Coordinates of C-alpha atoms and ligand atoms in Angstrom, one line a residue:
Chain I
M1 CA 91.9 115.9 126.7
H2 CA 89.4 113.1 127.2
L3 CA 90.1 113.0 130.9
A4 CA 89.1 116.6 131.3
E5 CA 86.0 116.1 129.2
A6 CA 85.0 113.2 131.4
V7 CA 85.5 115.3 134.4
L8 CA 83.1 117.9 133.1
S9 CA 80.5 115.2 132.5
G10 CA 80.8 114.1 136.2
N11 CA 83.0 111.0 136.0
R12 CA 84.6 110.6 139.4
L13 CA 87.3 108.1 138.3
A14 CA 88.4 110.5 135.6
L15 CA 88.4 113.3 138.2
A16 CA 90.6 111.3 140.6
R17 CA 93.0 110.4 137.8
L18 CA 93.2 113.9 136.5
L19 CA 94.0 115.2 140.0
T20 CA 97.0 112.9 140.0
Q21 CA 98.2 114.2 136.7
V22 CA 97.7 117.8 137.9
E23 CA 99.5 117.0 141.2
N24 CA 102.4 115.5 139.3
G25 CA 102.5 118.4 136.9
T26 CA 102.4 116.1 133.8
P27 CA 101.9 117.5 130.3
E28 CA 98.4 115.9 130.3
G29 CA 97.6 117.6 133.6
V30 CA 98.8 121.0 132.4
A31 CA 96.8 120.6 129.2
A32 CA 93.7 119.7 131.1
L33 CA 94.1 122.8 133.3
D34 CA 94.2 124.9 130.2
F35 CA 91.0 123.3 129.0
L36 CA 89.2 123.4 132.3
F37 CA 90.1 127.0 133.3
P38 CA 87.2 128.7 131.6
F39 CA 84.9 126.5 133.7
T40 CA 86.3 127.6 137.0
G41 CA 85.5 130.6 139.2
K42 CA 82.2 129.4 140.6
A43 CA 83.1 127.6 143.8
H44 CA 83.3 129.1 147.3
L45 CA 86.9 128.2 148.4
I46 CA 87.2 127.8 152.1
G47 CA 90.5 127.4 153.9
I48 CA 90.8 125.7 157.3
T49 CA 94.0 126.3 159.1
G50 CA 95.2 125.9 162.7
A51 CA 97.7 123.8 164.7
P52 CA 97.7 120.0 164.4
G53 CA 95.2 118.5 166.7
T54 CA 92.9 121.5 167.0
G55 CA 90.2 119.5 165.1
K56 CA 90.4 120.8 161.6
S57 CA 89.6 117.5 159.9
S58 CA 86.8 116.8 162.3
L59 CA 85.4 120.3 161.5
V60 CA 85.7 119.7 157.8
N61 CA 83.7 116.5 158.3
Q62 CA 80.9 118.3 160.1
L63 CA 80.9 121.4 157.9
A64 CA 80.7 119.2 154.8
R65 CA 77.6 117.5 156.3
A66 CA 76.1 120.9 157.1
F67 CA 76.7 122.3 153.6
R68 CA 75.1 119.2 152.2
H69 CA 72.0 119.9 154.2
L70 CA 71.9 123.7 153.8
K71 CA 70.2 124.0 150.4
N72 CA 71.1 126.7 148.0
G73 CA 67.7 127.7 146.9
A74 CA 66.3 124.5 145.4
S75 CA 69.6 123.0 144.6
E76 CA 72.0 121.1 146.8
R77 CA 75.6 122.0 147.3
R78 CA 78.3 119.6 146.1
V79 CA 81.2 119.6 148.5
A80 CA 84.9 118.8 147.8
V81 CA 87.6 118.5 150.4
V82 CA 91.4 118.8 149.8
A83 CA 93.3 117.8 152.9
V84 CA 97.1 118.6 152.9
D85 CA 99.5 116.8 155.2
P86 CA 103.3 117.2 155.4
S87 CA 105.8 115.1 153.3
S88 CA 108.9 114.0 155.1
P89 CA 111.8 116.1 153.8
F90 CA 114.1 113.1 154.1
T91 CA 112.2 110.3 152.3
G92 CA 109.6 112.3 150.4
G93 CA 107.0 110.0 151.8
A94 CA 103.8 111.1 153.7
L95 CA 101.2 109.7 156.0
L96 CA 97.9 111.2 155.0
G97 CA 95.4 110.6 157.9
D98 CA 92.7 113.2 157.6
R99 CA 90.2 110.8 156.1
V100 CA 90.1 109.0 159.5
R101 CA 88.0 112.0 160.8
M102 CA 85.8 112.2 157.7
R103 CA 84.1 108.8 157.7
D104 CA 80.7 110.4 158.0
L105 CA 81.0 111.6 154.5
A106 CA 81.5 108.1 153.0
G107 CA 78.7 107.0 150.7
D108 CA 77.6 110.5 149.8
A109 CA 78.1 110.9 146.0
G110 CA 77.9 114.7 146.4
V111 CA 81.2 114.7 148.4
F112 CA 84.7 114.2 147.1
I113 CA 87.7 114.0 149.4
R114 CA 91.3 114.1 148.2
S115 CA 94.4 113.9 150.4
M116 CA 97.5 115.6 149.3
A117 CA 101.1 115.5 150.5
S118 CA 102.8 118.9 150.8
R119 CA 105.8 117.6 148.7
G120 CA 108.3 120.0 150.2
A121 CA 106.2 123.2 150.0
L122 CA 106.4 125.2 153.2
G123 CA 103.4 127.5 153.3
G124 CA 100.9 124.9 154.5
L125 CA 99.7 123.8 151.1
A126 CA 101.3 121.7 148.3
R127 CA 102.6 123.5 145.2
A128 CA 99.8 121.9 143.2
T129 CA 96.9 122.6 145.6
A130 CA 95.7 125.6 143.7
S131 CA 95.5 123.6 140.5
V132 CA 93.8 120.7 142.2
V133 CA 91.2 123.1 143.5
Q134 CA 90.7 124.5 140.0
V135 CA 89.9 121.0 138.7
L136 CA 87.4 120.5 141.5
D137 CA 85.9 123.9 140.8
A138 CA 85.5 123.0 137.1
A139 CA 84.1 119.6 138.0
G140 CA 81.2 121.5 139.6
Y141 CA 81.8 121.4 143.3
D142 CA 80.1 124.4 144.9
V143 CA 82.0 124.4 148.1
I144 CA 85.7 123.4 148.3
M145 CA 87.3 123.1 151.7
V146 CA 91.1 123.0 151.9
E147 CA 92.6 121.8 155.2
T148 CA 96.2 123.0 155.6
V149 CA 99.1 121.2 157.1
G150 CA 98.7 123.5 160.1
V151 CA 102.3 124.1 161.2
G152 CA 103.9 127.4 162.1
Q153 CA 102.7 130.9 161.5
S154 CA 103.5 131.1 157.9
E155 CA 100.3 129.7 156.5
V156 CA 99.5 132.8 154.5
D157 CA 99.2 130.7 151.3
I158 CA 95.7 129.5 152.3
A159 CA 94.4 133.0 152.8
R160 CA 95.7 133.8 149.3
L161 CA 93.9 130.8 147.8
A162 CA 90.6 130.9 149.8
Y163 CA 87.7 133.3 149.8
T164 CA 87.0 132.5 153.4
T165 CA 89.7 131.4 155.8
L166 CA 88.9 129.8 159.1
V167 CA 91.6 129.8 161.8
V168 CA 90.9 127.0 164.3
E169 CA 92.0 127.2 167.9
A170 CA 91.4 124.7 170.7
P171 CA 92.1 124.7 174.4
G172 CA 94.6 122.4 176.0
L173 CA 97.2 122.4 173.3
G174 CA 99.7 124.5 175.3
D175 CA 98.3 127.9 175.9
D176 CA 101.1 129.9 174.4
I177 CA 98.5 132.0 172.8
Q178 CA 100.7 135.0 171.9
A179 CA 103.2 133.0 169.9
S180 CA 100.6 131.2 167.7
K181 CA 98.5 134.3 167.3
A182 CA 101.0 136.4 165.4
G183 CA 99.7 136.9 161.9
I184 CA 96.3 135.2 162.6
L185 CA 94.3 138.3 162.1
E186 CA 95.8 138.9 158.8
I187 CA 94.5 135.6 157.5
A188 CA 91.4 134.8 159.6
D189 CA 87.9 135.7 158.2
I190 CA 86.4 133.6 161.0
L191 CA 88.0 132.5 164.2
V192 CA 86.9 129.1 165.5
V193 CA 87.2 127.9 169.1
N194 CA 86.8 124.2 168.6
K195 CA 86.6 121.7 171.5
A196 CA 84.3 124.1 173.3
D197 CA 83.4 121.1 175.4
Q198 CA 86.8 121.1 177.0
A199 CA 88.1 123.0 180.0
G200 CA 89.9 126.2 179.0
A201 CA 87.7 127.0 176.0
D202 CA 86.6 130.2 177.8
N203 CA 90.2 131.3 178.1
T204 CA 90.9 130.5 174.5
E205 CA 87.9 132.5 173.4
R206 CA 88.7 135.4 175.8
S207 CA 92.2 135.8 174.4
L208 CA 91.0 135.7 170.9
R209 CA 88.4 138.4 171.7
A210 CA 91.0 140.5 173.4
M211 CA 93.2 140.3 170.4
L212 CA 90.3 141.4 168.2
E213 CA 89.6 144.3 170.4
M214 CA 93.1 145.5 170.0
A215 CA 93.0 145.1 166.2
Y216 CA 89.6 146.7 165.7
P217 CA 89.3 149.3 168.5
S218 CA 87.4 151.9 166.6
K219 CA 85.3 149.6 164.5
G220 CA 82.5 149.2 167.1
Y221 CA 83.4 145.6 167.8
R222 CA 80.9 144.4 170.3
G223 CA 82.7 141.5 171.7
H224 CA 80.1 138.9 172.6
H225 CA 78.1 137.5 169.8
G226 CA 80.6 136.5 167.2
V227 CA 78.3 136.0 164.3
R228 CA 76.6 139.3 164.9
S229 CA 79.6 141.4 164.0
G230 CA 79.7 139.7 160.6
E231 CA 75.9 140.0 160.2
E232 CA 75.9 143.6 160.9
A233 CA 78.7 144.2 158.6
A234 CA 76.8 142.3 155.9
A235 CA 73.6 144.2 156.6
D236 CA 75.3 147.5 156.4
M237 CA 77.2 147.0 153.3
S238 CA 76.5 150.4 151.7
Q239 CA 79.1 151.8 154.0
M240 CA 81.5 149.0 153.4
P241 CA 82.5 148.4 157.0
A242 CA 85.5 146.2 157.5
W243 CA 84.6 142.5 158.2
V244 CA 85.4 141.8 161.8
P245 CA 86.2 138.1 162.2
P246 CA 83.5 136.5 164.4
V247 CA 84.7 134.2 167.1
M248 CA 82.6 131.0 167.0
R249 CA 82.6 128.1 169.4
T250 CA 82.2 124.5 168.1
V251 CA 82.3 120.9 169.2
A252 CA 83.3 118.9 166.1
L253 CA 82.5 115.7 167.9
D254 CA 78.8 116.3 168.4
A255 CA 78.3 119.1 165.8
S256 CA 77.3 121.8 168.2
G257 CA 77.9 125.2 166.7
I258 CA 78.5 123.8 163.3
E259 CA 75.3 124.9 161.6
E260 CA 76.0 128.5 162.9
L261 CA 79.6 128.2 161.6
A262 CA 78.4 127.0 158.2
Q263 CA 75.9 130.0 158.1
A264 CA 78.7 132.4 159.0
I265 CA 80.8 131.1 156.1
L266 CA 78.0 131.6 153.7
Q267 CA 77.4 135.1 155.1
H268 CA 81.0 135.9 154.6
G269 CA 80.7 134.8 151.0
E270 CA 77.7 137.2 150.6
Y271 CA 79.6 140.0 152.2
L272 CA 82.5 139.5 149.8
R273 CA 80.3 139.6 146.8
A274 CA 78.3 142.6 148.0
T275 CA 81.4 144.6 148.7
G276 CA 83.4 143.7 145.6
E277 CA 85.9 142.0 147.8
W278 CA 85.2 138.7 146.1
Q279 CA 86.6 140.0 142.8
R280 CA 89.5 141.7 144.5
R281 CA 90.5 138.4 146.2
E282 CA 90.1 136.6 142.9
Y283 CA 92.4 139.1 141.3
V284 CA 95.0 138.7 144.0
R285 CA 94.7 135.0 143.8
L286 CA 95.2 134.8 140.1
K287 CA 98.1 137.3 140.2
N288 CA 99.8 135.2 142.9
E289 CA 99.3 132.1 140.8
L290 CA 100.7 133.8 137.7
D291 CA 103.7 135.0 139.6
D292 CA 104.3 131.6 141.2
L293 CA 104.1 129.9 137.9
L294 CA 106.4 132.5 136.3
R295 CA 108.9 132.0 139.1
A296 CA 108.8 128.2 138.7
A297 CA 109.2 128.5 134.9
L298 CA 112.2 130.8 135.2
M299 CA 113.7 128.5 137.8
A300 CA 113.2 125.5 135.5
R301 CA 114.7 127.4 132.6
W302 CA 117.7 128.3 134.6
Q303 CA 118.1 124.8 136.0
S304 CA 118.0 123.1 132.6
G305 CA 121.1 125.2 131.7
V306 CA 123.2 124.4 134.7
R307 CA 125.3 121.4 134.9
D308 CA 125.7 119.7 138.3
D309 CA 129.5 120.0 138.1
D310 CA 129.3 123.8 137.5
Y311 CA 126.9 124.2 140.4
R312 CA 129.1 122.1 142.7
S313 CA 132.2 124.0 141.8
V314 CA 130.6 127.4 142.4
L315 CA 129.3 126.0 145.7
E316 CA 132.8 124.8 146.7
Q317 CA 134.2 128.2 145.9
L318 CA 131.5 129.8 148.1
C319 CA 132.3 127.4 150.9
A320 CA 136.0 128.1 150.6
R321 CA 135.1 131.8 150.8
Q322 CA 136.7 132.6 147.5
I323 CA 133.4 134.2 146.4
S324 CA 130.5 135.7 148.2
P325 CA 127.0 134.3 148.0
Y326 CA 126.0 137.2 145.7
Q327 CA 128.9 136.5 143.4
A328 CA 128.0 132.8 143.4
V329 CA 124.5 133.7 142.3
A330 CA 125.8 135.9 139.6
R331 CA 127.9 133.1 138.2
L332 CA 125.2 130.5 138.3
L333 CA 122.8 132.8 136.6
E334 CA 125.3 133.2 133.7
F335 CA 125.3 129.4 133.2
G336 CA 121.5 129.2 133.3
I337 CA 121.0 132.1 130.9
Q338 CA 123.5 130.8 128.4
A339 CA 121.9 127.4 127.8
G340 CA 118.4 128.2 129.1
G341 CA 116.6 129.1 125.9
A342 CA 117.6 126.0 124.0
N343 CA 116.1 123.2 126.2
D344 CA 113.2 125.2 127.7
K345 CA 110.8 122.8 129.3
L346 CA 107.9 124.8 130.5
Chain K
M1 CA 104.3 106.4 131.2
T2 CA 108.1 106.7 131.2
Y3 CA 108.1 110.3 130.2
I4 CA 106.0 111.0 133.2
L5 CA 108.6 109.4 135.4
I6 CA 111.2 111.6 133.9
L7 CA 109.2 114.7 134.4
I8 CA 108.4 113.9 138.0
T9 CA 112.0 113.2 138.7
N10 CA 112.8 116.5 137.1
F11 CA 110.3 118.5 139.0
H12 CA 111.2 116.8 142.2
S13 CA 114.8 117.6 141.8
K14 CA 113.9 121.3 141.8
Y15 CA 113.0 121.1 145.4
L16 CA 115.3 118.4 146.5
F17 CA 118.1 120.2 144.9
Y18 CA 117.8 122.9 147.5
M19 CA 117.2 120.6 150.4
D20 CA 120.2 118.7 149.2
V21 CA 122.4 121.7 149.1
R22 CA 121.4 122.4 152.7
Y23 CA 122.1 119.0 154.0
N24 CA 125.2 118.4 152.1
V25 CA 126.7 121.6 153.2
L26 CA 125.8 120.8 156.8
Q27 CA 127.3 117.4 156.4
K28 CA 130.3 118.6 154.4
R29 CA 129.2 116.5 151.4
F30 CA 129.0 117.7 147.9
S31 CA 127.0 115.0 146.2
K32 CA 123.7 116.0 144.7
T33 CA 122.4 112.5 144.7
E34 CA 122.9 111.2 148.2
L35 CA 119.6 112.2 149.7
Y36 CA 117.8 112.2 146.5
M37 CA 115.3 109.5 145.7
P38 CA 113.9 110.0 142.2
E39 CA 110.7 108.0 141.8
K40 CA 107.1 108.2 141.0
K41 CA 105.1 108.9 144.1
I42 CA 103.5 105.6 144.9
R43 CA 100.1 106.2 146.5
V44 CA 98.8 103.4 148.8
L45 CA 95.6 103.2 150.7
I46 CA 95.9 101.3 154.0
A47 CA 92.6 100.3 155.4
K48 CA 91.2 98.1 158.2
P49 CA 88.0 96.5 157.0
G50 CA 85.7 94.7 159.5
L51 CA 85.0 95.3 163.1
D52 CA 88.2 94.4 165.0
G53 CA 90.4 97.0 166.6
H54 CA 93.8 95.5 165.9
D55 CA 95.4 98.5 164.2
R56 CA 99.0 98.1 165.2
G57 CA 100.0 96.1 162.1
A58 CA 98.2 98.6 159.8
K59 CA 100.0 101.5 161.4
V60 CA 103.4 99.8 161.4
V61 CA 103.0 99.0 157.7
A62 CA 101.7 102.5 156.9
R63 CA 104.7 104.1 158.5
A64 CA 107.1 101.7 156.8
L65 CA 105.6 102.6 153.4
R66 CA 105.9 106.3 154.2
D67 CA 109.5 105.9 155.2
A68 CA 110.1 104.3 151.9
G69 CA 108.9 107.4 150.2
M70 CA 105.3 106.5 149.4
E71 CA 102.3 108.6 150.0
V72 CA 100.1 106.6 152.3
I73 CA 96.4 107.3 152.9
Y74 CA 95.3 105.9 156.2
T75 CA 91.6 105.5 156.7
G76 CA 91.4 104.1 160.2
L77 CA 89.3 101.4 161.7
R78 CA 86.0 99.8 160.8
Q79 CA 85.8 100.5 157.2
T80 CA 83.2 98.8 155.0
P81 CA 84.4 97.4 151.6
E82 CA 82.3 100.2 150.1
M83 CA 84.1 102.9 152.1
I84 CA 87.5 101.4 151.1
A85 CA 86.6 101.3 147.4
E86 CA 85.3 104.8 147.5
A87 CA 88.5 106.1 149.2
A88 CA 90.6 104.2 146.7
L89 CA 88.8 105.8 143.9
Q90 CA 88.9 109.4 145.2
E91 CA 92.6 109.1 146.1
D92 CA 93.5 107.4 142.8
V93 CA 95.8 105.0 144.6
D94 CA 98.2 102.5 143.0
A95 CA 97.6 99.9 145.7
V96 CA 95.3 99.0 148.5
G97 CA 96.6 97.3 151.7
L98 CA 94.0 95.6 153.9
S99 CA 94.9 94.6 157.4
I100 CA 92.5 92.0 158.9
L101 CA 93.0 90.2 162.2
S102 CA 89.4 89.3 162.8
G103 CA 89.0 86.2 160.7
A104 CA 86.5 87.9 158.3
H105 CA 88.9 88.1 155.4
M106 CA 87.2 85.6 153.2
A107 CA 84.1 87.8 153.2
L108 CA 85.7 91.2 153.1
V109 CA 88.6 90.9 150.7
P110 CA 86.8 89.5 147.6
R111 CA 84.1 92.2 148.1
V112 CA 86.7 95.0 148.1
I113 CA 88.2 93.6 144.9
E114 CA 84.8 93.3 143.3
L115 CA 84.0 96.9 144.1
L116 CA 87.4 98.1 142.8
K117 CA 86.7 96.4 139.5
A118 CA 83.1 97.7 139.4
N119 CA 84.6 101.2 139.7
G120 CA 87.1 100.7 136.9
Q121 CA 90.0 100.3 139.2
E122 CA 90.9 96.7 138.2
N123 CA 94.6 97.7 137.9
V124 CA 94.8 98.7 141.6
M125 CA 96.8 96.0 143.4
V126 CA 95.5 94.6 146.6
F127 CA 97.7 93.3 149.5
V128 CA 96.5 91.7 152.6
G129 CA 98.1 91.2 156.0
G130 CA 97.1 90.0 159.5
I131 CA 95.9 86.7 160.8
I132 CA 95.2 84.7 157.7
P133 CA 95.3 80.9 157.9
E134 CA 97.5 79.2 155.3
T135 CA 94.6 77.4 153.7
D136 CA 92.9 80.7 152.9
V137 CA 95.8 82.1 151.0
P138 CA 95.3 80.3 147.7
P139 CA 91.6 81.3 147.4
L140 CA 92.6 84.9 148.2
I141 CA 95.2 84.9 145.5
E142 CA 92.7 83.4 143.2
A143 CA 90.3 86.2 144.0
G144 CA 93.0 88.7 142.9
V145 CA 95.1 89.5 145.9
K146 CA 98.8 90.1 145.0
A147 CA 100.2 88.8 148.3
V148 CA 99.3 87.9 151.9
Y149 CA 101.5 88.6 154.9
G150 CA 101.3 87.1 158.4
P151 CA 102.6 88.1 161.8
G152 CA 106.3 88.7 162.0
T153 CA 106.8 89.6 158.3
P154 CA 109.6 92.1 158.1
T155 CA 108.0 95.4 156.9
S156 CA 110.9 95.8 154.5
R157 CA 109.5 92.8 152.6
C158 CA 106.0 94.4 152.3
V159 CA 107.6 97.6 151.2
E160 CA 109.7 96.0 148.5
D161 CA 106.9 93.9 147.2
I162 CA 104.5 96.8 146.8
Q163 CA 107.2 99.0 145.3
K164 CA 108.1 96.3 142.7
A165 CA 104.5 95.5 141.9
V166 CA 103.5 99.1 141.4
L167 CA 106.6 100.3 139.5
G168 CA 106.5 97.1 137.4
E169 CA 103.0 98.0 136.4
V170 CA 103.9 101.6 135.6
V171 CA 107.0 100.8 133.5
A172 CA 105.4 97.9 131.6
Ligands
B12_401 C1 98.0 93.1 170.4 C2 96.8 92.2 170.2 C3 95.6 92.8 170.7 C4 95.5 94.2 171.2 C5 95.3 95.1 170.0 C6 95.9 96.5 170.1 C7 95.9 97.3 168.8 N1 95.5 98.5 168.9 O1 96.2 96.8 167.8 C8 94.2 94.1 172.1 C9 94.5 93.8 173.5 C10 93.3 95.3 172.0 C11 93.5 92.9 171.4 C12 92.2 92.6 171.6 C13 91.5 91.5 171.1 N2 92.1 90.5 170.4 CO1 94.0 90.5 169.9 N3 95.8 90.2 169.6 C14 96.8 90.9 169.7 C15 98.1 90.1 169.3 C16 98.7 89.6 170.6 C17 99.1 90.9 168.5 C18 98.6 91.7 167.3 C19 99.6 92.8 167.0 O2 99.4 93.9 167.2 N4 100.7 92.3 166.3 C20 101.8 93.2 165.9 C21 101.5 93.7 164.5 C22 102.7 94.6 164.0 O3 101.5 92.5 163.7 P1 100.3 92.2 162.7 O4 99.1 93.0 162.9 O5 100.2 90.7 162.5 O6 100.9 92.8 161.3 C23 102.1 92.3 160.7 C24 101.7 91.3 159.6 O7 100.5 90.6 159.8 C25 101.6 92.2 158.4 N5 100.4 93.0 158.1 C26 99.4 93.3 158.9 N6 98.5 94.1 158.2 C27 99.0 94.3 157.0 C28 98.6 95.1 156.0 C29 99.3 95.1 154.8 C30 98.8 96.0 153.7 C31 100.5 94.5 154.7 C32 101.3 94.5 153.5 C33 101.0 93.7 155.8 C34 100.2 93.6 156.9 O8 102.7 93.1 158.6 C35 102.8 93.4 160.0 C36 104.2 93.5 160.3 O9 104.8 92.2 160.3 C37 97.4 89.0 168.4 C38 98.2 87.7 168.4 C39 99.3 87.7 167.3 N7 100.4 87.1 167.6 O10 99.1 88.2 166.2 C40 96.1 88.9 169.0 C41 94.9 88.4 168.2 C42 95.0 89.1 166.8 N8 93.7 88.9 168.9 C43 92.7 88.0 168.9 C44 91.5 88.3 169.6 C45 90.5 87.1 169.5 C46 91.3 89.5 170.2 C47 90.0 89.8 171.0 C48 88.7 89.4 170.3 C49 90.1 89.1 172.4 C50 88.8 89.2 173.2 N9 88.1 88.1 173.2 O11 88.5 90.3 173.7 C51 90.1 91.3 171.2 C52 89.4 92.1 170.1 C53 89.4 93.6 170.3 C54 88.8 94.3 169.2 N10 88.3 95.5 169.5 O12 88.9 94.0 168.0 C55 93.1 86.8 168.1 C56 92.4 86.8 166.7 C57 91.9 85.4 166.4 C58 91.5 85.2 165.0 N11 91.5 86.2 164.1 O13 91.2 84.1 164.6 C59 94.6 86.8 168.1 C60 95.2 86.2 166.8 C61 95.1 86.1 169.3 C62 94.8 84.6 169.3 N12 95.8 83.8 169.0 O14 93.7 84.2 169.5 N13 94.4 92.1 170.8
GDP402 N1 86.8 116.9 172.9 C1 86.8 117.2 171.6 N2 87.7 116.6 170.8 C2 87.7 116.9 169.5 C3 86.9 117.9 169.0 N3 87.2 118.0 167.6 C4 88.2 117.1 167.4 N4 88.5 116.5 168.5 C5 89.5 115.4 168.6 O1 90.8 116.0 168.5 C6 91.7 115.2 167.8 C7 92.3 115.8 166.6 O2 91.3 116.0 165.6 P1 91.6 116.3 164.1 O3 90.3 116.6 163.5 O4 92.3 115.1 163.6 O5 92.5 117.5 164.2 P2 93.5 118.2 163.1 O6 94.8 117.6 163.3 O7 93.4 119.7 163.3 O8 92.9 117.8 161.7 C8 90.9 113.9 167.5 O9 91.1 113.0 168.5 C9 89.5 114.4 167.5 O10 88.6 113.3 167.8 C10 86.0 118.6 169.8 O11 85.2 119.5 169.5 N5 86.0 118.2 171.1
MG403 MG1 93.8 116.9 160.0

């Protein structure tokens, strides 16, 4: 428990070490999460997703700087970053290179950056990302940005974890806009056209706006000033209008548009709080976490009761088409249930 | 520490179990262990201190370590010793690899080691590669470097050394 206590008192080495324990799911990590949980729930969790190369890490770098400068009343905001990169499914190794873009944050004691490998999880985050974020939250970081792996269209995990999700697009990465856009509106609270300095940014922005127009035809979407739609929504909260994701242009290399983007993120936070949506998202997030943990625990319980040989023999019968996949599952469940209760690990 | 290893192995197998089933079925093999590498995830920071832009070696080594199953944090060029120590702390790495081809190693390396110690990370192992004259190797080892590697070193040797050093430390 002493690691967790040291984390609460602001010890950064203890924090780093605890994050490792939590990431590895060790008993000490789990116990620390139990201890720290009452201290969580204060941070604004921000997700940053989008295809590799769109500039997510560069944006995180700039946004972190912006949040450090934008005071919250009299107090400053402490910022944490969790950057997730993929693990190789073959070797389990990973090359975590997001820090390369975050060198401006070095030397600022109010910023903490942690790289994470996805370790086989497929939704754009690692299995332990939510827990890592909880520790950072308890450690007193006011803003926690989570950069996802950024592959595919299935990055819904981040929208479940974050209060505000940014979907980053950039021109010049193959303009198969339709394909990559499926599902974006379900997860985006703010759409970012990064690399606005590059040719094609207008096209990228136009197609995003066209998509929004289709999704929000009757919501009075005005189409030109991205921030305004959010502002208006926030200003008129008594009627609880839907939040229309603003489309914002940025250049992460020279920070243009970043201050506005940081403001829009904070506005979105205010909107969520004023409409009760913040609590609703929290509820959904914790429910998801509970269900995920339950699933993993059941899985572990089952697995501890199955011998490799039994598993393999069922698999062989399945491959020989002696039994169907459903029958195979039924058989394997029997094994697991029989021995499961005895050596229950979780 | 050993029980942690067992747990990681255990948790890891949960996922690899399924990956395995998939590959083995595809490859008509039925062994659960073939693609399965139970191990603690070794975390290594690879950094290039100083002002030179020779990053090939650092990248080659970073990739080799990744391919050996390690989690490698790469920080890029032109890192000050302070930046390196800060990253090593936040990332809670087991080892730090410094790649230096500028000739400034005698100033940079001891400074990194000093900062690691000051931060309470005296158990983090430091490896150095690049253009390091023979005569500089003993004083670097004296300063706390585990090993020094010159041009032409097979990356498999770097990988093995780091693996052994880190796992030795954990098991002990
Ligand atoms: C390629 C090269 C370049 C390329 C670099 C491209 C790049 N992005 O990396 C370019 C053309 C840009 C270049 C420029 C210069 N270079 Co140059 N360059 C070389 C050269 C020929 C090969 C280096 C290389 O990439 N090797 C391949 C890699 C894989 O090998 P490696 O880095 O040694 O890494 C291996 C090991 O050392 C070890 N290792 C390395 N790092 C690490 C880290 C860890 C943790 C571990 C475990 C192991 C490890 O493992 C690797 C695999 O075996 C060397 C000569 C030589 N034979 O080394 C000169 C050399 C390094 N360059 C030199 C010089 C002087 C320069 C310039 C200053 C020249 C000039 N006057 O403009 C500029 C500086 C540019 C700059 N911005 O810094 C000198 C350095 C002299 C010194 N230190 O005393 C060298 C030694 C040439 C010489 N004999 O004079 N260079
Ligand atoms: N021209 C331009 N390049 C950018 C911009 N933002 C990022 N980049 C570059 O795009 C590349 C990928 O950036 P990175 O932040 O690593 O993207 P990520 O993979 O989404 O995290 C890097 O070479 C950046 O320097 C931008 O606004 N304009
Ligand atoms: Mg990135």
